[in-house]
Amino acid sequence: MSNPAIDAAFADEPAFIPYLAAGDPSYEASLEYVEALARGGADIIELGLPFSEPIAEGSTIQNAIVRSLQGGMTVGRYFEFVTDLDVDVPVVCMTYYNLIYQYGDESGPEPFVRKAKSVGIDGFVVPDLPAEEADPLREACDRHGLDLVFIVAPTTDDERLDRLVSLSSGYLYIQARLGVTGARDDVSNETTSSLDRLADYDIPKAVGFGIKTGEHARDIIAGGADGIIVGSALVDIIAEGTETDSPTEEPAAELESLCQELKAGALEGAQ
Amino acid sequence: MPETDTTFGDYGGQYVPEALMPAIEELTDAYERYVLANEDGFMDEFRERIHDFGGRPTPLQRADNLSERYDRDIYLKREDLLHGGAHKLNNALGQVLLAKYMGKERIIAETGAGQHGTATAMAAAHLDMPCEIYMGRRDVNRQRPNVFRMRINGAEVNPVDIGRGTLKEAISETMRDWATTVENTHYVIGSIVGPAPFPAMVRDFHRIISEETRRQTREQYGRLPDSVVACAGGGSNTMGIFADFTSDSPFSTAPDSNTDADEDVSLFAVEAGGSSLDVDEERGVAPNSASLSTGSEGVLHGARTKLLQNTDGQIMESHSVSSGLDYAGVGPELAKLVDDDRVTPVNVDDDAALEAFHRFSQEEGIIPALETAHAFAFLETDADLGEFVVVNVSGRGDKDLEAALEETAKRDLPNAPTMEVFDE
Ligand SMILES: Cc1ncc(COP(=O)(O)O)c(C=O)c1O
């Protein structure tokens, strides 16, 4: 039932999954930044559709969302953005449920899923949609062959884990530590214990929350993960670019090179 | 064991990150056992403490001068006399006590007007729990006395700088703290909002307001009132005084014996009309907080409810002269009761609220919170309230003096006292 493009991303090598908020800080610059991720070796791109109340996000991504919304990002523009995007890796839309819900109608969230599919989106991550509330979106995704990725937290107990694995398609998003998104200087031990618990489940496991360097990537993959998700460390580059008013090429080049480092780290971890 | 529902019709639910769900399950279990089933005598201890520490029951007082002005019997439910100066302590004390029963070691809370933060800080000091409060920067500036009160009670106060710096941002930031510290921390949410079981649980701690009101109206007036009026931000004082008048609702936990004559009591929720009910879609600003009157269905802070949002679903920046009403959402149960035509949503604007603030202070010798002033402003309209009206005096206005005088000075209010003599 899962999406073949996403399955393929995990097929041979660990998957490197970078995140950026679409439209940060402007539509045009953001297109270049996201394309730089692909050049840097992204296997899947998690593309944020900014929501005004991002309760799972730390300050780095909150600020990215503010910049994007101030730059004029809307749901309609986001779909155009994905259409304009020139990358040949799968795109997973990361957003909050209210935007999906408002695009929907009496039939539920299906219109959003249908539109997403038509512009080339392959799946969704929705941080404020726990298993309890997910049935309507899960059904709509099934109908259109899109993946719905669930987040497993350090606090998730075994009973919930079974339920999340059965609901999730594409991959599982393993939240490396408690808290909100944001780049950290170390790899959390919670990650290893989560990966151990998940070893027997037959679904790709991608670890995110706090990964910043090639070394982190290596250690996490060596610890048994099938992929790494990196957001804040990349968004930091864009934030710095806006502060120093750099021409778009500079942050783009830095993004590409950090992606290469992360990807190389992941490959090394898989040896 | 009673089982709770997570929804109120289509409203409510649990739209929160997975990291919080185990804590929500744990809280649901604790709510069912301790609050609904009184396990280990939890509710007995709550009632004893809200009596001894809080000063309950609060009086029901006839407002003689307002009764004359409106030519009907206006009674005041004096929640402003509860310890701390607002209804907020009912919920804060209940939740901090529950956190203790659950073995939690740390308390966090958001606050808008600072009343909930103050009540939580007091309850945490009383029950010896460390406490941190998140408060939007704008609210820190307009409710300074409450910031000092929280600090003096030993709480940390963390200003929130993101966005417009009001209640919405404070709730988001407290949820982020909780997502990090959930294993040992309880989030004392300040109104009937958030994911289940918060809306029902917060209502149940405030239900004591309406329990007393029913008894007091019968004792003092011989019957239930024709109407009950309360301001509504998130709606906790509102559902607190409405709860036992809605026992015909499937979500009620009021005693079955209440159903008699309930439906004859009209319930009015007075929202902040702000400076205007018009919405600026382009800038994402709704210069009001009237989500029951003008909002649409959506998901915010863990619940499906009525919201101020643009067509995409981005949450609007709300506005009200009173911090405690300045919120783009509202409790899911109130949204449902409005759809069911059980509660009538109305609103009054900033100017009317300020005028009512001065009128009530002068006529009755009670300085109301700016939130509460909205309920009094509604009495000036020609709504059909009947002969016997109870108004919930949700809080006193000491925290608002600076803001109220500043806002008064911007306007030409016929009944405002002049402060010029002191200006030298
Ligand atoms: C005195 C007072 N009344 C009312 C409110 C609004 O809250 P709710 O709508 O939850 O009663 C507040 C909130 O801070 C308050 O301080």
XYZ file of C-alpha atoms and ligand atoms in Angstrom:
711
model
C 0.000 0.000 0.000
C 2.968 2.324 0.296
C 4.218 4.707 -2.329
C 6.825 3.104 -4.664
C 8.961 6.240 -4.986
C 9.381 6.393 -1.214
C 10.011 2.650 -0.966
C 12.734 3.021 -3.589
C 14.457 5.722 -1.534
C 15.096 3.170 1.208
C 15.840 0.236 -1.094
C 19.648 0.018 -1.264
C 21.202 2.662 0.913
C 20.218 4.652 3.963
C 17.884 7.486 3.008
C 18.921 11.063 3.616
C 15.809 13.191 4.207
C 16.342 16.944 4.532
C 13.570 19.348 5.574
C 12.996 22.974 4.609
C 9.956 25.211 4.942
C 8.705 26.087 1.473
C 8.921 29.793 0.755
C 11.619 30.578 3.327
C 12.482 33.400 3.010
C 10.908 33.951 -0.429
C 9.343 31.806 -3.116
C 12.219 32.193 -5.589
C 15.075 31.752 -3.129
C 13.360 28.788 -1.542
C 13.078 27.000 -4.897
C 16.831 27.282 -5.247
C 17.419 26.108 -1.702
C 15.225 23.052 -2.056
C 16.883 22.178 -5.366
C 20.260 22.458 -3.611
C 19.097 19.728 -1.205
C 18.541 17.405 -4.139
C 21.951 18.229 -5.597
C 23.462 17.522 -2.184
C 22.130 13.984 -2.260
C 18.626 14.071 -0.772
C 16.728 10.821 -1.250
C 13.418 12.249 -0.074
C 12.594 15.902 0.632
C 10.326 16.841 3.530
C 8.854 20.125 2.409
C 7.164 22.159 5.109
C 3.856 23.853 4.390
C 3.969 26.599 7.034
C 1.233 26.790 9.677
C 0.904 29.769 11.994
C 0.871 27.673 15.222
C 3.622 25.072 14.811
C 3.493 23.511 18.286
C 6.051 20.787 17.557
C 8.672 23.212 16.270
C 11.585 24.805 18.079
C 12.587 28.405 17.476
C 14.681 27.731 14.347
C 11.784 26.315 12.354
C 9.262 28.663 13.958
C 11.284 31.546 12.568
C 11.487 29.884 9.155
C 7.712 29.604 9.174
C 7.330 33.259 10.095
C 9.671 34.266 7.235
C 7.804 32.076 4.785
C 4.358 33.348 5.770
C 5.600 36.928 5.652
C 7.029 36.152 2.234
C 3.501 35.397 1.061
C 3.329 31.617 1.302
C -0.209 30.231 1.146
C -1.617 26.763 0.573
C -2.250 27.621 -3.079
C 1.279 28.969 -3.548
C 2.684 25.847 -1.887
C 1.088 23.616 -4.477
C 2.477 25.877 -7.230
C 5.850 25.661 -5.539
C 5.855 21.883 -5.689
C 4.863 22.065 -9.355
C 7.693 24.501 -10.086
C 10.215 22.473 -8.136
C 12.737 20.751 -10.381
C 13.881 17.738 -8.379
C 13.621 14.032 -9.141
C 13.255 12.709 -5.604
C 9.981 12.101 -3.777
C 8.477 14.997 -1.815
C 6.753 14.533 1.525
C 4.560 17.385 2.697
C 5.056 18.239 6.353
C 2.287 20.348 7.800
C -0.306 20.717 10.556
C -3.765 19.303 10.411
C -5.793 22.507 10.250
C -4.454 23.381 6.804
C -5.374 19.937 5.478
C -8.734 20.127 7.193
C -9.641 23.568 5.841
C -8.827 22.536 2.274
C -11.220 19.636 2.704
C -14.971 19.528 2.469
C -17.839 17.413 3.794
C -15.981 14.318 2.608
C -13.076 15.097 4.972
C -9.437 15.732 4.067
C -9.591 14.053 0.669
C -9.479 17.236 -1.477
C -6.101 18.159 0.007
C -4.718 14.711 -0.692
C -6.066 14.719 -4.240
C -4.550 18.130 -4.957
C -1.243 17.118 -3.365
C -1.061 14.054 -5.527
C -1.803 16.066 -8.656
C 1.214 18.328 -8.049
C 3.517 15.390 -7.343
C 3.556 15.018 -3.565
C 4.216 11.462 -2.393
C 3.309 11.502 1.287
C 2.611 13.449 4.474
C 3.953 13.965 7.954
C 1.471 15.730 10.256
C 2.985 16.304 13.714
C -0.274 17.243 15.450
C -2.208 14.247 14.127
C -1.836 11.296 16.485
C -3.217 7.833 15.686
C -6.426 8.756 17.533
C -7.450 11.361 14.950
C -5.838 9.941 11.822
C -8.467 7.695 10.250
C -9.914 10.170 7.746
C -6.490 11.200 6.419
C -5.230 7.620 6.421
C -8.203 6.556 4.289
C -7.763 9.432 1.857
C -4.056 8.608 1.483
C -4.856 4.969 0.824
C -7.345 5.940 -1.831
C -4.721 7.997 -3.659
C -1.646 5.864 -3.023
C 0.141 8.430 -0.860
C 2.108 7.649 2.270
C 1.201 8.879 5.725
C 4.215 8.820 8.013
C 3.720 8.678 11.788
C 6.110 9.927 14.414
C 7.267 7.575 17.168
C 8.332 9.414 20.324
C 10.578 8.315 23.185
C 7.418 8.241 25.316
C 5.504 5.953 22.933
C 4.759 2.678 24.732
C 4.644 -0.743 23.085
C 0.898 -0.765 22.638
C 0.928 2.585 20.867
C 3.952 1.511 18.857
C 2.055 -1.436 17.372
C -0.761 0.873 16.418
C 1.572 3.451 14.843
C 3.405 0.810 12.845
C 0.135 -0.535 11.506
C -1.057 2.960 10.530
C 2.194 4.218 9.057
C 3.232 3.744 5.455
C 6.453 4.677 3.688
C 8.542 4.980 6.808
C 8.347 5.659 10.529
C 9.675 8.943 11.812
C 11.643 8.175 14.956
C 11.769 11.239 17.163
C 15.286 11.084 18.539
C 14.546 12.894 21.782
C 11.742 14.518 23.727
C 11.064 18.105 22.901
C 10.715 20.195 19.806
C 12.770 20.379 16.632
C 16.176 22.059 16.764
C 19.796 21.222 15.991
C 21.805 19.720 18.877
C 25.438 18.991 19.548
C 25.067 15.341 20.435
C 23.121 12.250 19.531
C 20.611 11.278 22.187
C 20.743 7.840 23.871
C 16.988 7.762 23.546
C 17.606 7.174 19.844
C 19.406 3.902 20.366
C 16.786 2.549 22.716
C 14.003 3.513 20.274
C 15.818 1.781 17.434
C 16.309 -1.349 19.527
C 12.598 -1.495 20.286
C 11.800 -1.154 16.600
C 14.299 -3.620 15.224
C 11.690 -6.324 14.624
C 9.253 -4.142 12.737
C 9.429 -4.426 8.987
C 9.149 -0.765 8.015
C 11.963 1.715 7.281
C 12.899 3.828 10.298
C 14.118 7.365 9.773
C 15.486 9.273 12.744
C 15.016 13.020 13.167
C 15.133 15.807 15.815
C 18.515 17.318 16.513
C 20.790 15.832 13.835
C 23.387 18.337 12.703
C 26.612 16.745 11.433
C 27.888 13.904 9.270
C 29.118 12.260 12.424
C 25.608 12.241 13.950
C 24.302 10.779 10.698
C 26.928 8.045 10.727
C 26.247 7.069 14.346
C 22.499 6.937 13.883
C 22.657 4.785 10.785
C 25.258 2.554 12.444
C 22.786 2.254 15.347
C 20.251 0.623 13.062
C 18.290 3.447 11.424
C 17.320 3.266 7.754
C 17.328 6.990 7.240
C 18.046 10.363 8.806
C 15.872 13.475 8.802
C 17.598 16.835 9.139
C 15.759 20.160 9.383
C 16.961 22.814 11.797
C 20.659 22.510 10.915
C 19.754 23.318 7.300
C 17.285 26.051 8.212
C 20.058 27.683 10.270
C 21.961 28.262 7.026
C 19.004 30.081 5.493
C 18.484 32.124 8.661
C 22.083 33.227 8.579
C 21.791 34.091 4.909
C 18.849 36.388 5.602
C 20.703 38.053 8.468
C 23.789 38.764 6.403
C 21.741 39.550 3.288
C 23.811 37.099 1.235
C 22.983 36.439 -2.415
C 20.965 33.236 -2.815
C 23.886 31.264 -4.273
C 25.853 31.386 -1.022
C 23.389 29.691 1.319
C 22.463 27.372 -1.559
C 26.082 26.243 -1.880
C 26.343 25.787 1.877
C 23.135 23.759 1.946
C 24.458 21.543 -0.803
C 27.721 20.938 0.992
C 26.104 20.211 4.397
C 23.795 17.770 2.600
C 26.824 16.059 1.085
C 28.407 15.765 4.508
C 25.234 14.326 6.038
C 24.700 11.914 3.195
C 28.329 10.765 3.312
C 27.999 10.255 7.065
C 24.902 8.153 6.539
C 26.631 6.027 3.898
C 29.605 5.552 6.146
C 27.318 4.434 8.970
C 25.872 1.752 6.714
C 29.224 0.120 5.965
C -15.372 3.427 36.298
C -16.849 6.260 34.198
C -15.432 6.483 30.682
C -14.990 9.866 29.110
C -15.684 10.850 25.554
C -12.972 12.813 23.758
C -15.428 14.831 21.681
C -18.421 17.131 22.007
C -20.300 16.241 18.852
C -17.871 17.153 16.072
C -15.792 19.358 18.373
C -12.934 18.477 20.678
C -10.578 15.562 20.097
C -6.856 15.189 20.681
C -4.773 16.866 17.996
C -1.383 16.803 19.686
C 2.050 15.384 18.912
C 2.583 11.697 19.612
C 5.148 12.589 22.306
C 2.288 14.003 24.408
C -0.251 11.250 23.805
C 0.985 8.907 26.551
C 0.704 11.794 29.038
C -2.778 12.556 27.753
C -3.744 8.918 28.268
C -2.318 9.016 31.779
C -4.208 12.233 32.507
C -7.448 10.797 31.147
C -7.066 7.852 33.466
C -6.359 10.139 36.427
C -9.346 12.365 35.553
C -11.678 9.375 35.409
C -10.413 7.884 38.641
C -9.841 10.887 40.849
C -12.227 13.529 39.541
C -15.145 11.485 38.240
C -14.949 8.541 40.651
C -13.488 10.373 43.679
C -10.850 7.678 44.144
C -8.791 8.097 47.338
C -11.177 10.906 48.291
C -9.600 13.242 45.740
C -12.694 15.382 45.231
C -13.253 15.579 48.983
C -9.765 16.937 49.427
C -10.311 19.350 46.518
C -13.526 20.648 48.076
C -11.926 21.026 51.450
C -8.989 22.972 50.040
C -11.053 25.205 47.751
C -13.127 26.007 50.851
C -10.306 26.636 53.324
C -7.610 27.977 51.014
C -9.866 29.416 48.320
C -12.672 30.856 50.416
C -15.610 29.079 48.780
C -18.512 29.326 48.603
C -18.428 32.747 47.008
C -21.465 34.934 47.686
C -24.383 35.533 45.375
C -25.105 39.224 45.881
C -28.004 41.353 44.705
C -26.672 44.377 42.808
C -29.124 46.982 44.074
C -28.092 49.869 41.888
C -27.818 47.894 38.682
C -31.156 46.247 39.464
C -32.705 49.664 39.627
C -30.946 50.829 36.468
C -32.157 47.875 34.407
C -35.455 47.429 36.190
C -34.875 43.755 36.857
C -33.163 41.744 39.569
C -29.465 41.567 38.834
C -27.487 39.193 41.019
C -23.718 38.868 41.067
C -21.879 35.590 41.456
C -18.824 36.920 43.237
C -15.945 34.846 41.810
C -13.854 37.999 42.202
C -13.881 37.178 45.916
C -12.267 33.795 45.401
C -8.651 33.771 46.588
C -6.501 35.374 43.908
C -9.320 37.566 42.649
C -10.778 35.416 39.880
C -12.542 32.138 39.198
C -9.233 30.706 37.957
C -8.249 29.137 41.293
C -10.979 26.456 41.043
C -9.219 24.897 38.083
C -5.637 25.691 39.057
C -5.998 24.182 42.528
C -7.829 21.172 41.120
C -5.167 20.459 38.509
C -2.161 21.056 40.753
C -3.701 18.710 43.304
C -4.362 16.162 40.567
C -0.739 16.450 39.421
C 0.306 15.639 42.977
C -1.939 12.587 43.036
C -0.381 11.552 39.713
C 3.110 11.823 41.146
C 4.206 14.688 38.868
C 7.014 16.895 40.114
C 6.690 20.099 38.179
C 3.899 22.425 37.054
C 3.771 24.565 33.920
C 1.007 26.829 32.691
C 0.273 29.541 30.160
C -1.432 32.735 31.093
C -3.110 35.580 29.235
C -4.330 38.126 31.758
C -2.023 36.611 34.331
C -4.979 35.471 36.451
C -4.532 31.829 35.593
C -0.782 32.122 36.051
C -1.322 33.775 39.410
C -3.813 31.136 40.511
C -1.467 28.369 39.389
C 1.500 29.963 41.154
C -0.561 30.228 44.357
C -1.806 26.662 44.115
C 1.713 25.399 43.385
C 3.122 27.267 46.400
C 0.264 25.967 48.550
C 0.901 22.377 47.460
C 4.685 22.768 47.318
C 5.327 22.183 43.630
C 7.837 24.069 41.428
C 6.035 26.145 38.821
C 6.867 27.898 35.546
C 4.491 30.217 33.711
C 4.592 31.246 30.044
C 3.135 34.643 29.203
C 3.150 36.577 25.937
C 5.402 39.639 25.981
C 2.517 41.962 25.208
C 0.535 40.569 28.127
C 3.570 40.807 30.428
C 3.518 44.514 29.654
C -0.196 45.080 30.083
C -0.740 42.949 33.209
C 2.361 43.762 35.232
C 0.848 43.441 38.722
C 0.131 39.801 38.002
C 3.695 39.179 36.846
C 4.871 40.424 40.233
C 2.319 38.300 42.044
C 3.495 35.151 40.262
C 7.131 35.930 41.025
C 6.351 36.670 44.670
C 4.615 33.297 44.970
C 7.831 31.719 43.771
C 6.995 30.929 40.136
C 9.295 31.476 37.174
C 7.717 33.673 34.496
C 8.920 33.150 30.921
C 7.928 35.920 28.481
C 7.076 34.624 24.999
C 8.349 36.845 22.220
C 7.080 35.087 19.131
C 4.096 36.443 17.168
C 1.901 39.077 18.783
C 2.870 37.910 22.259
C -0.566 37.043 23.611
C -2.403 33.986 24.902
C -2.204 31.975 21.671
C 1.588 32.136 21.596
C 1.786 31.423 25.334
C -0.253 28.217 24.920
C 1.907 27.068 21.978
C 5.082 27.689 23.963
C 3.774 25.857 27.034
C 2.900 22.880 24.823
C 6.504 22.934 23.565
C 7.828 22.871 27.120
C 5.460 19.997 27.897
C 6.646 18.062 24.845
C 10.133 18.242 26.347
C 9.363 17.591 30.011
C 6.223 15.491 29.819
C 7.601 12.649 31.898
C 7.660 14.578 35.182
C 5.614 17.683 34.393
C 1.914 18.469 34.357
C 0.554 21.217 32.117
C -2.190 23.092 33.967
C -4.138 24.463 31.022
C -6.047 27.609 31.965
C -9.369 27.310 30.221
C -11.752 24.738 28.768
C -9.522 24.408 25.699
C -6.837 21.981 24.522
C -6.955 18.246 23.860
C -9.337 15.923 25.730
C -9.608 15.431 28.665
C -8.731 19.084 29.442
C -11.978 20.769 28.327
C -14.186 18.422 30.363
C -11.820 18.305 33.313
C -11.390 22.082 33.577
C -15.155 22.458 33.366
C -15.596 19.947 36.165
C -13.300 21.906 38.478
C -15.267 25.098 37.739
C -18.654 23.385 37.942
C -18.745 24.325 41.619
C -19.649 27.883 40.500
C -22.911 26.748 39.009
C -23.591 24.239 41.748
C -23.473 27.094 44.265
C -25.427 29.404 41.988
C -28.313 26.949 41.717
C -28.450 26.527 45.453
C -28.058 30.219 46.216
C -30.644 31.400 43.695
C -33.163 28.957 45.157
C -32.367 29.971 48.718
C -32.235 33.701 48.097
C -34.769 34.145 45.308
C -36.870 31.023 45.561
C -36.153 29.863 42.016
C -33.579 29.493 39.254
C -32.703 32.627 37.263
C -34.207 33.550 33.910
C -30.770 34.098 32.471
C -27.103 33.688 33.283
C -24.507 35.987 31.712
C -20.763 35.351 31.600
C -17.870 36.625 29.525
C -16.072 34.081 27.335
C -12.440 33.916 26.266
C -11.627 30.232 26.258
C -14.791 29.936 28.293
C -13.888 28.477 31.688
C -15.805 30.901 33.882
C -18.552 30.598 31.304
C -18.875 26.804 31.397
C -18.242 26.965 35.133
C -21.442 28.887 35.731
C -23.353 27.206 32.865
C -22.388 23.611 33.658
C -25.226 22.699 35.977
C -27.764 24.425 33.762
C -26.882 22.152 30.857
C -27.485 18.808 32.519
C -29.676 17.812 29.572
C -26.550 17.913 27.399
C -24.999 14.471 26.771
C -21.614 15.814 27.909
C -22.745 17.038 31.277
C -21.411 15.566 34.494
C -23.958 17.512 36.539
C -26.229 15.507 38.827
C -29.271 14.056 37.025
C -31.516 15.697 39.574
C -30.718 19.039 37.972
C -32.714 18.663 34.792
C -35.819 20.307 36.200
C -36.335 23.753 34.738
C -32.818 23.860 33.287
C -33.980 24.622 29.806
C -35.876 27.679 31.032
C -32.601 29.328 32.000
C -31.137 31.333 29.109
C -27.353 31.265 28.871
C -25.405 34.156 27.325
C -21.685 33.954 26.502
C -20.309 37.455 25.993
C -17.265 37.582 23.739
C -14.881 40.419 23.022
C -15.998 42.335 19.950
C -12.663 44.184 20.094
C -12.446 47.244 17.883
C -14.459 45.715 15.050
C -15.991 42.455 13.870
C -14.474 42.955 10.417
C -11.609 40.753 9.463
C -8.498 41.705 7.494
C -7.776 38.481 5.580
C -4.780 40.012 3.837
C -2.958 40.845 7.062
C -4.381 37.872 8.945
C -5.873 40.088 11.628
C -9.268 39.798 13.298
C -9.529 42.878 15.541
C -11.752 40.951 17.966
C -11.898 37.650 19.806
C -15.438 36.658 18.906
C -14.780 33.101 17.779
C -18.206 31.800 18.850
C -20.031 34.602 17.033
C -17.904 34.884 13.906
C -15.422 31.981 13.814
C -15.410 28.821 11.727
C -14.601 25.233 12.543
C -10.954 24.230 12.653
C -8.182 22.667 14.721
C -6.092 24.655 17.199
C -4.113 23.693 20.299
C -5.281 20.121 20.324
C -8.991 20.535 19.671
C -11.431 20.995 16.876
C -13.465 24.082 17.707
C -14.606 27.475 16.421
C -11.671 29.643 15.410
C -10.680 32.937 13.914
C -8.772 31.827 10.829
C -8.295 32.752 7.204
C -9.549 30.609 4.323
C -6.303 28.588 4.260
C -6.660 27.783 7.955
C -3.912 30.074 9.251
C -4.875 31.323 12.699
C -5.653 35.039 12.848
C -4.163 37.460 15.302
C -7.033 38.316 17.627
C -7.564 41.477 19.618
C -9.293 42.584 22.769
C -8.715 45.327 25.279
C -8.740 42.516 27.838
C -5.863 40.034 27.723
C -7.950 37.210 29.133
C -10.403 37.282 26.224
C -7.764 37.887 23.557
C -7.704 34.423 21.966
C -8.544 33.111 18.483
C -10.219 29.931 19.742
C -12.800 28.878 22.308
C -13.654 25.742 24.263
C -15.107 22.939 22.112
C -18.000 22.313 24.495
C -19.146 25.926 24.219
C -18.899 25.690 20.426
C -21.169 22.649 20.570
C -23.662 24.261 22.961
C -23.851 27.259 20.630
C -24.547 25.017 17.621
C -27.240 23.303 19.682
C -28.816 26.699 20.439
C -28.403 26.094 24.156
C -25.957 28.973 24.624
C -26.420 32.320 22.892
C -23.143 33.943 21.817
C -23.123 37.735 21.905
C -20.348 40.277 21.867
C -19.565 43.803 22.979
C -16.723 45.984 21.776
C -13.733 47.478 23.601
C -15.437 50.857 24.108
C -18.547 49.334 25.644
C -16.443 47.152 27.931
C -14.468 50.144 29.213
C -17.614 52.124 29.787
C -19.048 49.169 31.722
C -15.815 48.902 33.700
C -16.354 52.433 35.026
C -20.104 52.098 35.426
C -19.906 48.937 37.474
C -17.110 50.352 39.617
C -19.155 53.471 40.360
C -22.577 51.899 40.737
C -21.646 48.860 42.788
C -18.275 49.663 44.329
C -16.662 46.671 42.658
C -13.852 47.180 40.159
C -14.308 44.334 37.672
C -11.661 42.690 35.534
C -11.798 44.022 31.965
C -12.877 40.521 30.939
C -15.804 40.633 33.350
C -16.672 44.162 32.226
C -17.756 42.622 28.907
C -20.516 40.723 30.701
C -21.730 43.959 32.286
C -21.608 45.833 28.993
C -24.026 43.285 27.596
C -26.645 44.326 30.185
C -26.896 47.669 28.355
C -28.259 45.994 25.223
C -31.948 45.272 24.828
C -31.547 41.488 24.933
C -34.428 39.626 26.530
C -32.925 38.658 29.863
C -36.079 38.211 31.937
C -36.696 39.425 35.464
C -33.959 37.602 37.291
C -30.429 37.680 35.931
C -27.203 36.275 37.350
C -23.928 37.744 36.089
C -20.704 35.883 36.741
C -18.202 38.355 38.190
C -15.289 36.275 36.932
C -12.619 38.489 38.437
C -11.635 41.752 40.023
C -9.892 44.524 38.137
C -6.856 45.341 40.254
C -4.583 43.779 37.622
C -6.154 46.033 34.974
C -5.888 49.473 36.551
C -2.914 50.598 34.479
C -4.278 49.203 31.223
C -7.792 50.455 31.925
C -6.651 54.007 32.624
C -4.421 54.017 29.570
C -7.240 52.744 27.349
C -9.670 55.165 28.958
C -7.363 58.081 28.180
C -7.490 57.179 24.465
C -11.254 57.486 24.417
C -13.973 59.945 25.101
C -15.969 57.963 27.641
C -18.893 59.858 29.192
C -18.549 58.145 32.578
C -14.791 57.966 33.096
C -13.302 59.799 36.062
C -10.614 62.324 35.243
C -7.127 61.620 36.544
C -5.715 65.024 35.626
C -5.298 66.277 39.203
C -2.633 63.686 39.778
C -0.650 64.404 36.654
C 1.573 67.240 37.931
C -11.203 37.622 35.330
C -11.205 36.791 34.090
N -12.379 36.519 33.500
C -12.431 35.780 32.378
C -11.298 35.303 31.775
C -11.430 34.544 30.497
O -11.184 33.178 30.624
P -12.354 32.131 30.465
O -13.069 32.473 29.212
O -11.659 30.827 30.394
O -13.233 32.239 31.646
C -10.050 35.563 32.356
C -8.818 35.044 31.742
O -7.725 35.344 32.041
C -10.013 36.326 33.542
O -8.839 36.620 34.132
